[in-house]
Structures are given as C-alpha cells and as structure tokens.
Short mmCIF file of C-alpha atoms and ligand atoms in Angstrom, two decimals:
data_model
loop_
_atom_site.label_atom_id
_atom_site.label_comp_id
_atom_site.label_asym_id
_atom_site.label_seq_id
_atom_site.Cartn_x
_atom_site.Cartn_y
_atom_site.Cartn_z
CA UNK Y 348 4.56 -30.89 17.63
CA UNK Y 349 3.79 -27.53 19.17
CA UNK Y 350 2.05 -25.07 16.89
CA UNK Y 351 3.92 -21.84 16.30
CA UNK Y 352 3.88 -18.93 13.90
CA UNK Y 353 5.94 -19.14 10.71
CA UNK Y 354 9.35 -17.50 10.36
CA UNK Y 355 8.93 -13.89 9.26
CA UNK Y 356 5.29 -13.84 10.43
CA UNK Y 357 4.45 -12.50 13.86
CA UNK Y 358 1.71 -11.72 16.33
CA UNK Y 359 1.02 -8.09 17.05
CA UNK Y 360 0.30 -7.94 20.75
CA UNK Y 361 -1.04 -5.05 22.79
CA UNK Y 362 0.19 -2.36 23.29
CA UNK Y 363 2.01 -2.57 19.90
CA UNK Y 364 -1.27 -3.32 18.15
CA UNK Y 365 -2.63 0.00 19.48
CA UNK Y 366 0.36 1.73 17.89
CA UNK Y 367 -0.65 0.34 14.50
CA UNK Y 368 -4.24 1.48 15.05
CA UNK Y 369 -3.12 4.99 15.95
CA UNK Y 370 -0.91 5.19 12.82
CA UNK Y 371 -3.86 4.09 10.68
CA UNK Y 372 -6.13 6.66 12.33
CA UNK Y 373 -3.58 9.43 11.69
CA UNK Y 374 -3.32 8.34 8.05
CA UNK Y 375 -7.10 8.37 7.59
CA UNK Y 376 -7.27 11.92 8.97
CA UNK Y 377 -4.57 13.13 6.60
CA UNK Y 378 -6.08 11.34 3.59
CA UNK Y 379 -9.44 13.02 4.27
CA UNK Y 380 -7.68 16.39 4.37
CA UNK Y 381 -6.19 15.78 0.92
CA UNK Y 382 -9.31 14.37 -0.77
CA UNK Y 383 -8.21 10.72 -0.90
CA UNK Y 384 -10.79 7.90 -0.73
CA UNK Y 385 -10.21 4.35 0.41
CA UNK Y 386 -9.94 1.59 -2.17
CA UNK Y 387 -9.96 -1.97 -0.83
CA UNK Y 388 -8.60 -4.52 -3.26
CA UNK Y 389 -8.30 -8.30 -2.87
CA UNK Y 390 -5.37 -9.93 -1.09
CA UNK Y 391 -5.04 -12.60 -3.79
CA UNK Y 392 -4.89 -11.75 -7.48
CA UNK Y 393 -3.79 -13.47 -10.68
CA UNK Y 394 -0.02 -13.93 -10.52
CA UNK Y 395 0.25 -12.40 -13.96
CA UNK Y 396 -0.89 -9.04 -12.57
CA UNK Y 397 2.27 -8.72 -10.47
CA UNK Y 398 4.52 -10.19 -13.14
CA UNK Y 399 3.28 -7.54 -15.57
CA UNK Y 400 3.04 -4.55 -13.21
CA UNK Y 401 5.77 -5.03 -10.63
CA UNK Y 402 8.05 -6.51 -13.30
CA UNK Y 403 9.60 -9.90 -13.96
CA UNK Y 404 13.15 -8.72 -13.25
CA UNK Y 405 12.34 -7.48 -9.74
CA UNK Y 406 13.33 -9.37 -6.59
CA UNK Y 407 9.68 -9.36 -5.56
CA UNK Y 408 8.53 -11.28 -8.63
CA UNK Y 409 11.68 -13.33 -9.21
CA UNK Y 410 11.92 -14.83 -5.77
CA UNK Y 411 9.69 -13.31 -3.10
CA UNK Y 412 6.11 -13.93 -4.15
CA UNK Y 413 3.79 -16.34 -2.38
CA UNK Y 414 2.40 -17.79 -5.59
CA UNK Y 415 0.50 -21.03 -6.06
CA UNK Y 416 -1.94 -22.82 -8.30
CA UNK Y 417 -5.42 -22.65 -6.78
CA UNK Y 418 -8.06 -25.40 -6.81
CA UNK Y 419 -9.30 -24.18 -10.17
CA UNK Y 420 -5.84 -24.48 -11.76
CA UNK Y 421 -5.28 -20.70 -11.81
CA UNK Y 422 -1.81 -19.27 -11.11
CA UNK Y 423 -2.45 -16.81 -8.29
CA UNK Y 424 -0.33 -14.79 -5.87
CA UNK Y 425 -0.79 -13.22 -2.46
CA UNK Y 426 -0.17 -9.51 -3.01
CA UNK Y 427 3.41 -8.39 -2.42
CA UNK Y 428 2.46 -4.71 -2.90
CA UNK Y 429 -0.61 -2.55 -3.42
CA UNK Y 430 -0.17 -0.60 -6.63
CA UNK Y 431 -0.88 -3.40 -9.17
CA UNK Y 432 -4.24 -4.21 -7.55
CA UNK Y 433 -5.24 -0.53 -7.42
CA UNK Y 434 -4.36 -0.08 -11.10
CA UNK Y 435 -6.26 -3.24 -12.04
CA UNK Y 436 -9.30 -2.03 -10.06
CA UNK Y 437 -9.05 1.41 -11.68
CA UNK Y 438 -9.14 -0.14 -15.15
CA UNK Y 439 -11.67 -2.90 -14.43
CA UNK Y 440 -14.16 -0.52 -12.79
CA UNK Y 441 -13.65 2.33 -15.29
CA UNK Y 442 -12.74 4.66 -12.43
CA UNK Y 443 -11.31 7.12 -14.95
CA UNK Y 444 -14.87 7.76 -16.14
CA UNK Y 445 -16.27 8.79 -12.76
CA UNK Y 446 -15.15 12.40 -13.07
CA UNK Y 447 -13.65 12.19 -9.58
CA UNK Y 448 -10.13 13.21 -8.62
CA UNK Y 449 -8.45 9.79 -9.05
CA UNK Y 450 -7.01 9.85 -5.51
CA UNK Y 451 -7.11 6.53 -3.65
CA UNK Y 452 -5.55 5.15 -0.50
CA UNK Y 453 -5.27 1.64 0.88
CA UNK Y 454 -4.26 0.12 4.19
CA UNK Y 455 -3.40 -3.55 4.20
CA UNK Y 456 -0.97 -6.38 4.71
CA UNK Y 457 1.53 -7.36 2.02
CA UNK Y 458 3.45 -10.62 1.72
CA UNK Y 459 7.00 -11.19 0.51
CA UNK Y 460 9.18 -14.25 1.14
CA UNK Y 461 12.23 -12.11 2.01
CA UNK Y 462 14.94 -13.19 4.42
CA UNK Y 463 13.51 -12.08 7.77
CA UNK Y 464 15.49 -9.66 9.92
CA UNK Y 465 14.78 -6.69 12.19
CA UNK Y 466 12.30 -4.46 10.33
CA UNK Y 467 11.85 -6.94 7.52
CA UNK Y 468 9.00 -9.41 7.77
CA UNK Y 469 7.24 -11.76 5.39
CA UNK Y 470 3.88 -10.24 6.28
CA UNK Y 471 3.93 -6.50 6.85
CA UNK Y 472 1.52 -3.61 6.66
CA UNK Y 473 1.59 -0.83 4.13
CA UNK Y 474 -0.41 2.36 3.92
CA UNK Y 475 -0.39 3.54 0.32
CA UNK Y 476 -1.64 6.42 -1.77
CA UNK Y 477 -2.15 6.54 -5.52
CA UNK Y 478 -3.20 9.46 -7.67
CA UNK Y 479 -4.19 8.44 -11.19
CA UNK Y 480 -4.78 10.93 -14.00
CA UNK Y 481 -2.68 13.95 -13.00
CA UNK Y 482 0.58 14.38 -14.93
CA UNK Y 483 1.53 17.77 -13.50
CA UNK Y 484 4.27 18.45 -10.93
CA UNK Y 485 1.53 19.75 -8.61
CA UNK Y 486 0.53 16.10 -8.06
CA UNK Y 487 4.14 15.16 -7.25
CA UNK Y 488 4.52 17.96 -4.74
CA UNK Y 489 1.09 17.36 -3.23
CA UNK Y 490 1.60 13.65 -2.67
CA UNK Y 491 5.08 14.06 -1.15
CA UNK Y 492 3.77 16.84 1.10
CA UNK Y 493 0.89 14.60 2.17
CA UNK Y 494 3.32 11.80 2.98
CA UNK Y 495 5.45 14.08 5.17
CA UNK Y 496 2.34 15.41 6.96
CA UNK Y 497 1.14 11.85 7.53
CA UNK Y 498 4.43 10.90 9.19
CA UNK Y 499 4.25 14.04 11.35
CA UNK Y 500 0.61 13.41 12.30
CA UNK Y 501 1.48 9.85 13.32
CA UNK Y 502 4.31 11.22 15.52
CA UNK Y 503 7.23 9.95 13.42
CA UNK Y 504 10.10 12.42 13.31
CA UNK Y 505 13.73 12.52 12.21
CA UNK Y 506 13.12 11.17 8.69
CA UNK Y 507 14.67 12.48 5.50
CA UNK Y 508 13.10 12.66 2.04
CA UNK Y 509 15.33 11.65 -0.87
CA UNK Y 510 14.28 12.61 -4.37
CA UNK Y 511 15.36 11.78 -7.93
CA UNK Y 512 13.97 11.68 -11.45
CA UNK Y 513 14.24 8.61 -13.68
CA UNK Y 514 12.98 10.58 -16.69
CA UNK Y 515 10.58 9.38 -19.38
CA UNK Y 516 10.92 6.51 -21.84
CA UNK Y 517 12.95 8.74 -24.17
CA UNK Y 518 15.45 9.78 -21.49
CA UNK Y 519 15.86 6.17 -20.44
CA UNK Y 520 16.25 4.84 -24.00
CA UNK Y 521 19.47 6.83 -24.43
CA UNK Y 522 20.62 6.03 -20.90
CA UNK Y 523 19.92 2.32 -21.27
CA UNK Y 524 22.68 1.95 -23.86
CA UNK Y 525 25.22 4.01 -21.89
CA UNK Y 526 24.51 2.10 -18.70
CA UNK Y 527 24.50 -1.27 -20.43
CA UNK Y 528 27.93 -0.56 -21.95
CA UNK Y 529 29.22 0.38 -18.51
CA UNK Y 530 27.76 -2.77 -16.93
CA UNK Y 531 29.09 -5.03 -19.69
CA UNK Y 532 32.57 -3.66 -19.02
CA UNK Y 533 32.10 -4.38 -15.32
CA UNK Y 534 30.38 -7.77 -15.38
CA UNK Y 535 33.06 -9.20 -13.09
CA UNK Y 536 31.76 -7.00 -10.27
CA UNK Y 537 28.11 -8.02 -10.74
CA UNK Y 538 26.26 -10.59 -8.64
CA UNK Y 539 24.95 -13.69 -10.42
CA UNK Y 540 21.28 -12.56 -10.68
CA UNK Y 541 22.40 -9.19 -12.12
CA UNK Y 542 24.62 -10.87 -14.71
CA UNK Y 543 21.52 -12.64 -15.92
CA UNK Y 544 19.23 -9.62 -16.03
CA UNK Y 545 21.26 -6.58 -17.13
CA UNK Y 546 20.40 -7.15 -20.80
CA UNK Y 547 16.68 -7.16 -19.95
CA UNK Y 548 16.73 -4.39 -17.34
CA UNK Y 549 20.08 -2.68 -16.75
CA UNK Y 550 18.70 -0.17 -14.22
CA UNK Y 551 17.82 -3.01 -11.83
CA UNK Y 552 21.55 -3.46 -11.17
CA UNK Y 553 21.70 0.03 -9.65
CA UNK Y 554 18.99 -0.94 -7.19
CA UNK Y 555 20.31 -4.42 -6.45
CA UNK Y 556 20.82 -5.02 -2.73
CA UNK Y 557 24.24 -6.55 -3.49
CA UNK Y 558 25.76 -4.52 -6.37
CA UNK Y 559 23.67 -1.38 -6.09
CA UNK Y 560 25.58 0.64 -3.49
CA UNK Y 561 28.92 0.36 -5.35
CA UNK Y 562 27.52 0.69 -8.87
CA UNK Y 563 25.28 3.61 -8.04
CA UNK Y 564 28.30 5.67 -7.04
CA UNK Y 565 30.35 5.01 -10.16
CA UNK Y 566 27.82 4.34 -12.91
CA UNK Y 567 27.12 7.04 -15.51
CA UNK Y 568 24.21 9.32 -14.59
CA UNK Y 569 20.99 9.61 -16.52
CA UNK Y 570 20.49 12.99 -18.17
CA UNK Y 571 16.94 14.29 -18.33
CA UNK Y 572 15.28 15.65 -21.47
CA UNK Y 573 14.13 19.30 -21.18
CA UNK Y 574 10.52 18.32 -20.37
CA UNK Y 575 11.56 15.91 -17.60
CA UNK Y 576 14.14 18.36 -16.23
CA UNK Y 577 11.42 21.05 -16.14
CA UNK Y 578 8.99 18.72 -14.37
CA UNK Y 579 11.61 17.80 -11.79
CA UNK Y 580 12.69 21.35 -11.01
CA UNK Y 581 9.05 22.53 -10.79
CA UNK Y 582 8.33 19.67 -8.35
CA UNK Y 583 11.20 20.93 -6.19
CA UNK Y 584 9.96 24.54 -6.34
CA UNK Y 585 6.51 23.40 -5.21
CA UNK Y 586 7.96 21.32 -2.38
CA UNK Y 587 9.82 24.42 -1.23
CA UNK Y 588 6.52 26.33 -1.24
CA UNK Y 589 4.86 23.68 0.94
CA UNK Y 590 7.83 23.71 3.32
CA UNK Y 591 8.97 20.12 2.74
CA UNK Y 592 12.66 19.43 3.23
CA UNK Y 593 14.30 16.98 0.82
CA UNK Y 594 17.62 16.06 -0.74
CA UNK Y 595 18.13 15.25 -4.40
CA UNK Y 596 20.14 12.06 -4.82
CA UNK Y 597 20.84 11.12 -8.44
CA UNK Y 598 21.73 7.56 -7.50
CA UNK Y 599 18.26 6.79 -6.16
CA UNK Y 600 16.65 4.10 -8.32
CA UNK Y 601 13.56 2.26 -7.10
CA UNK Y 602 13.33 -1.50 -7.23
CA UNK Y 603 10.08 -1.84 -9.17
CA UNK Y 604 9.88 -1.73 -12.94
CA UNK Y 605 7.05 0.71 -13.40
CA UNK Y 606 8.61 3.90 -12.07
CA UNK Y 607 9.16 6.90 -14.36
CA UNK Y 608 10.08 10.54 -13.69
CA UNK Y 609 9.94 11.53 -10.00
CA UNK Y 610 10.92 8.83 -7.50
CA UNK Y 611 11.42 9.27 -3.77
CA UNK Y 612 12.15 7.49 -0.54
CA UNK Y 613 11.78 8.45 3.09
CA UNK Y 614 14.53 7.10 5.32
CA UNK Y 615 15.31 7.07 9.01
CA UNK Y 616 18.79 6.39 10.33
CA UNK Y 617 17.18 5.23 13.59
CA UNK Y 618 16.06 2.05 11.79
CA UNK Y 619 19.51 0.61 11.14
CA UNK Y 620 20.12 -1.39 7.96
CA UNK Y 621 16.46 -1.48 6.88
CA UNK Y 622 16.23 2.32 6.89
CA UNK Y 623 13.49 2.87 4.28
CA UNK Y 624 10.19 4.00 5.75
CA UNK Y 625 8.50 4.79 2.47
CA UNK Y 626 9.04 4.43 -1.25
CA UNK Y 627 7.18 5.91 -4.15
CA UNK Y 628 7.20 7.64 -7.47
CA UNK Y 629 5.49 8.29 -10.77
CA UNK Y 630 4.30 5.46 -12.93
CA UNK Y 631 3.09 7.35 -15.97
CA UNK Y 632 3.06 4.38 -18.37
CA UNK Y 633 1.67 1.63 -16.15
CA UNK Y 634 -2.08 2.16 -16.53
CA UNK Y 635 -1.86 2.11 -20.32
CA UNK Y 636 0.52 -0.83 -20.39
CA UNK Y 637 -1.96 -2.79 -18.26
CA UNK Y 638 -4.70 -2.23 -20.85
CA UNK Y 639 -6.23 0.95 -19.41
CA UNK Y 640 -6.44 4.51 -20.69
CA UNK Y 641 -3.33 6.68 -20.99
CA UNK Y 642 -3.28 8.03 -17.42
CA UNK Y 643 -0.19 9.39 -15.71
CA UNK Y 644 -0.01 8.44 -12.05
CA UNK Y 645 2.00 8.80 -8.88
CA UNK Y 646 1.94 6.94 -5.59
CA UNK Y 647 3.80 5.71 -2.54
CA UNK Y 648 3.65 3.08 0.17
CA UNK Y 649 4.79 3.58 3.72
CA UNK Y 650 5.72 0.62 5.95
CA UNK Y 651 3.60 0.68 9.11
CA UNK Y 652 5.83 -1.85 10.91
CA UNK Y 653 8.80 0.48 10.47
CA UNK Y 654 6.77 3.53 11.52
CA UNK Y 655 5.75 1.60 14.66
CA UNK Y 656 9.43 0.83 15.38
CA UNK Y 657 10.15 4.56 15.28
CA UNK Y 658 7.28 5.24 17.70
CA UNK Y 659 8.05 2.46 20.13
CA UNK Y 660 9.54 4.64 22.85
CA UNK Y 661 6.70 7.15 22.77
CA UNK Y 662 3.98 6.75 25.44
CA UNK Y 663 1.31 4.31 24.27
CA UNK Y 664 -2.23 5.54 23.79
CA UNK Y 665 -4.17 5.38 27.06
CA UNK Y 666 -6.66 2.60 26.58
CA UNK Y 667 -7.32 1.62 30.19
CA UNK Y 668 -11.02 1.48 31.13
CA UNK Y 669 -12.40 4.45 33.02
CA UNK Y 670 -14.23 2.33 35.56
CA UNK Y 671 -13.92 -1.18 36.93
CA UNK Y 672 -17.04 -2.81 38.36
CA UNK Y 673 -16.77 -5.06 41.39
CA UNK Y 674 -19.44 -7.28 42.99
CA UNK Y 675 -18.51 -7.57 46.66
CA UNK Y 676 -21.26 -10.09 47.43
CA UNK Y 677 -22.46 -13.10 45.46
CA UNK Y 678 -26.01 -11.72 45.13
CA UNK Y 679 -24.65 -8.42 43.77
CA UNK Y 680 -23.66 -9.98 40.43
CA UNK Y 681 -26.92 -9.14 38.64
CA UNK Y 682 -26.88 -5.48 39.72
CA UNK Y 683 -23.16 -5.21 38.94
CA UNK Y 684 -23.70 -6.62 35.45
CA UNK Y 685 -26.60 -4.19 34.87
CA UNK Y 686 -24.39 -1.31 36.05
CA UNK Y 687 -21.61 -2.41 33.67
CA UNK Y 688 -24.13 -2.30 30.83
CA UNK Y 689 -25.40 1.13 31.88
CA UNK Y 690 -21.89 2.60 32.14
CA UNK Y 691 -20.97 1.40 28.66
CA UNK Y 692 -24.30 2.64 27.27
CA UNK Y 693 -23.37 6.07 28.69
CA UNK Y 694 -20.11 5.93 26.70
CA UNK Y 695 -17.85 5.30 29.71
CA UNK Y 696 -15.38 2.49 29.04
CA UNK Y 697 -15.79 -0.08 31.80
CA UNK Y 698 -14.49 -3.51 32.62
CA UNK Y 699 -14.79 -6.27 35.25
CA UNK Y 700 -13.03 -9.53 36.00
CA UNK Y 701 -15.47 -12.18 37.28
CA UNK Y 702 -18.30 -11.31 39.67
CA UNK Y 703 -18.07 -14.83 41.14
CA UNK Y 704 -14.53 -14.30 42.48
CA UNK Y 705 -13.59 -12.91 45.91
CA UNK Y 706 -13.62 -9.16 46.60
CA UNK Y 707 -9.84 -9.27 47.07
CA UNK Y 708 -9.26 -10.89 43.69
CA UNK Y 709 -11.61 -8.47 41.90
CA UNK Y 710 -9.92 -5.46 43.55
CA UNK Y 711 -6.51 -6.77 42.46
CA UNK Y 712 -7.77 -6.89 38.87
CA UNK Y 713 -9.24 -3.41 39.27
CA UNK Y 714 -5.84 -2.03 40.33
CA UNK Y 715 -4.08 -3.76 37.43
CA UNK Y 716 -6.58 -2.50 34.86
CA UNK Y 717 -5.44 1.11 35.14
CA UNK Y 718 -9.05 2.28 35.66
CA UNK Y 719 -9.66 5.59 37.41
CA UNK Y 720 -12.57 4.37 39.56
CA UNK Y 721 -13.74 1.09 41.06
CA UNK Y 722 -17.53 0.90 41.39
CA UNK Y 723 -18.28 -1.59 44.14
CA UNK Y 724 -21.64 -3.16 44.99
CA UNK Y 725 -21.73 -5.14 48.27
CA UNK Y 726 -24.51 -6.20 50.60
CA UNK Y 727 -25.00 -2.71 52.08
CA UNK Y 728 -25.15 -1.10 48.64
CA UNK Y 729 -27.64 -3.72 47.46
CA UNK Y 730 -29.95 -2.85 50.32
CA UNK Y 731 -29.57 0.90 49.84
CA UNK Y 732 -29.69 0.85 45.99
CA UNK Y 733 -26.29 2.55 45.86
CA UNK Y 734 -22.78 1.93 44.62
CA UNK Y 735 -19.48 2.69 46.38
CA UNK Y 736 -17.13 4.79 44.23
CA UNK Y 737 -13.43 4.32 45.02
CA UNK Y 738 -10.64 6.34 43.46
CA UNK Y 739 -8.03 3.81 42.33
CA UNK Y 740 -5.00 5.80 41.24
CA UNK Y 741 -4.87 8.25 44.14
CA UNK Y 742 -6.00 8.14 47.71
CA UNK Y 743 -9.33 9.75 48.47
CA UNK Y 744 -12.55 9.23 50.33
CA UNK Y 745 -14.85 6.52 49.10
CA UNK Y 746 -18.26 7.94 48.33
CA UNK Y 747 -21.63 6.47 47.82
CA UNK Y 748 -23.98 7.38 44.97
CA UNK Y 749 -27.40 6.10 43.95
CA UNK Y 750 -26.89 3.33 41.42
CA UNK Y 751 -29.12 5.05 38.84
CA UNK Y 752 -26.99 8.22 39.12
CA UNK Y 753 -23.63 6.42 38.72
CA UNK Y 754 -23.16 7.05 34.96
CA UNK Y 755 -23.86 10.80 35.17
CA UNK Y 756 -21.89 11.18 38.42
CA UNK Y 757 -18.83 9.42 36.94
CA UNK Y 758 -19.11 11.42 33.70
CA UNK Y 759 -19.04 14.64 35.72
CA UNK Y 760 -15.99 13.51 37.68
CA UNK Y 761 -14.14 12.34 34.58
CA UNK Y 762 -14.60 15.66 32.82
CA UNK Y 763 -13.72 17.68 35.97
P1 AMP L 1172 8.34 -1.02 -1.37
O1 AMP L 1172 6.93 -1.48 -1.72
O2 AMP L 1172 9.34 -2.12 -1.50
O3 AMP L 1172 8.72 0.26 -2.05
O4 AMP L 1172 8.31 -0.70 0.17
C1 AMP L 1172 7.69 0.42 0.73
C2 AMP L 1172 7.87 0.39 2.22
O5 AMP L 1172 7.27 -0.78 2.76
C3 AMP L 1172 9.32 0.29 2.66
O6 AMP L 1172 9.91 1.56 2.70
C4 AMP L 1172 9.20 -0.35 4.03
O7 AMP L 1172 8.88 0.62 5.01
C5 AMP L 1172 8.02 -1.25 3.87
N1 AMP L 1172 8.47 -2.64 3.61
C6 AMP L 1172 8.82 -3.19 2.44
N2 AMP L 1172 9.16 -4.48 2.59
C7 AMP L 1172 9.02 -4.76 3.91
C8 AMP L 1172 9.20 -5.93 4.72
N3 AMP L 1172 9.59 -7.08 4.19
N4 AMP L 1172 8.97 -5.82 6.05
C9 AMP L 1172 8.56 -4.67 6.60
N5 AMP L 1172 8.35 -3.55 5.90
C10 AMP L 1172 8.57 -3.58 4.57
#
C-alpha cells in the first residue's frame, strides 16, 4: 500500500506555503496596530467545550467533529474552531482580572469532517480575533474595520462585507415563536436534520446549507428591540466614519449557536460556491454561560486557505537566495563552505548545491536558484585568496574580489 494524505487534508507546497506565511505576517502587523495580543490555545480540548459553546444543533458538532475517547477515557475533540478555546482560556486564567484590553488573536489549524471540495478542506487555517469585555458598538466597528484592513494589508481585494443583527435574548424570544410557527407550517419543505432540530433551535434552519437559501427569503424577519436597534445603527454610523463599505442583509444568520446582536460575513464572488472568506459576530452571553463573568464579546475568524486562493495569481514573494556559492575545484570545498557561512552571518541569504559535484552541475543549480550572484572558488581563486563574482540574471563582466571582502562587496552591490 502506498502512503498518501487523507481526503480533505493536503500538503502546502512552496510557493503556496509562502503565501500563507505572508498572510500571517500581514495579520500580525494589523493586530499590533489595533492592540491585539496572541493567545495560543490547545488543538485538542474536552469535547464538551465545543458541544456547549459551538452548540449541539450545529453541523460542526452534530456531524463534523473529530472526536474520540483518549487513553484516559476522556471524550475529547480536535478543535473545529477557535472561539470556544479562547473563551475557556479567558475564564480559566482569569484574564478578565488583568486590567488589559481583552483583545486576543490566534492563528491556527482547525479540523472539520466536512465533504471536501474546492475551498473546503478537513484541515484548514483560520486567523481569528476576539475582544472580550466591551459591549459598545465601538468594539463592533473597530473589529470589522480591523478585519477589512487585514484583508487589504494581505493584498486581498474585491470582497464585500455583509452585516446583520440577531438581537438580544429578548428580541429572539419573541421571534422564536413567530419563526417556529412559520417553520411548523412549512415542515414539508425542510430537510430531515432540520425537521429534527427546529423545536430546539429554529434559527438554525435559516442557516442550513440545504433549506437556508429558500427559507431565508420567505421567513418572517426578526424585529429588534430599541436597544438592539440603537446598537446596530450606531455600529453602522461608526463603520461609515472609518470608511468601511458594507451591506445590511437581514437574512444573514450565522451557523454557530452563540451569536447575538451584530453578525457579519465577508464574501468574495471570485471563490465560487464556497464564497465566505470570514465570519464573525457578537457573543455577549457565551462567557457567562460557560461559567465565566458576564462579559460581552465580539470576534471573527478568517479562512487563510480562501484568502490564499484569492491571492494565487499575484506574484509570489521573492524568496530566492541572493548568492549561490560554487566550488569549482575539489579542494575548494572547505573555503566555499566557510564563505557560505560568512555570507549568511552577514545577513545575505545564500545557498549551494553540493561542493563535490562538477562545476557544470553546480552552475546549473545556481541558475535555477534565482540567485543574483554566483560566487565561484576554483584553483586560481584558492591560490590568490579571492572569489569570482558572476552576475547570474544579466550578462556582465565577472569580477574578482578578495574572499574576506566578499560579504561587504556583495552587500554594496545588492543595495546599489
Ligand atoms: P466559520 O468558523 O464556519 O464561521 O468559518 C470562518 C471562515 O473559515 C470561513 O469564512 C472560511 O473562510 C473558513 N472555513 C470554514 N470552514 C472551512 C473549510 N472546511 N475549509 C476551508 N476554509 C474554511
């Protein structure tokens, strides 16, 4: 049997891997600008954490979790999303007591046993932000602005922000009955899983991949209480002030149980059927319901795989070495290796193939590497204590420099 990767899991090869690194670097820059600090949480947690936080009527918990009983007989799960772990860490480590701003970001892989297709994998990367302890619309507008700036910084364009409010518990209590009556009258149009869960969570039907699109158009709309309506319109005013474009879509419902008030998605039509780049919203009741203090919160998670798909046609980051070292004589290997070390110590990226191979073979590798210069040490150079510098990408004279001067000489030429 030949060993191969599992369906829905994939290798990230260069240069795509560099695309992921550049997205992460852009995110880190933006997070620093907005006062967010990194929180690294475990990949495996108690299964109960996700059942409680993500919700037992969600697709993620009902059928997509990689859950198993570990050697100690504990029911555990590989994280399908980041928010539950962050909230658990916030409560367990009393982060609300630190007097800090409650802003955290994470970068990490998530795991869901979904049906694989383009843009949908079983292991995928999310970059997420959570702000815990700020109930005001300023937090909503700030986090959505930050998300848009992050996409811009990473080079992703052509996305649209869709916004809605799911109101508070009170708004939803009234709506629950109205919606449930509507769904009961329309059970014939519901898929089997929805038939079984509308009594427990009627709003899930609106977000169902099968029924959702049709129901969302026709179902009665939620009406917001004055406080929630005020919060939502203030959020929009503040987004206008920060210059973020968005569309309000009253049929937007997010698939996880914990969302309240403002919810949003970022979409890109360039992605085809899996068009969501990012999803997020407020989860004002989650921290308390998980046993923590009453702390309103808002967050989002952006899919790095989908961002990378949107960046695929852009020129990849230049990661070719600056110099390529070649030993043109067997005895030159030691000096060539020392030169390689010196170049790298001087901060000049340098590579080589194998000093025991022929000059022709090493020069072929030098050309393929994309390096700007080949630094060649042959018999003559060994005797003279020099190195031959050859321009690889364009024609030019080959010059000779003292081996000790090579790092500074190359530095000068690279910055010229
Ligand atoms: P969610 O946690 O479901 O709100 O997803 C947030 C974002 O993560 C989505 O907008 C996608 O960009 C990304 N995402 C979610 N599931 C997958 C998946 N199976 N494969 C790739 N990206 C995903």
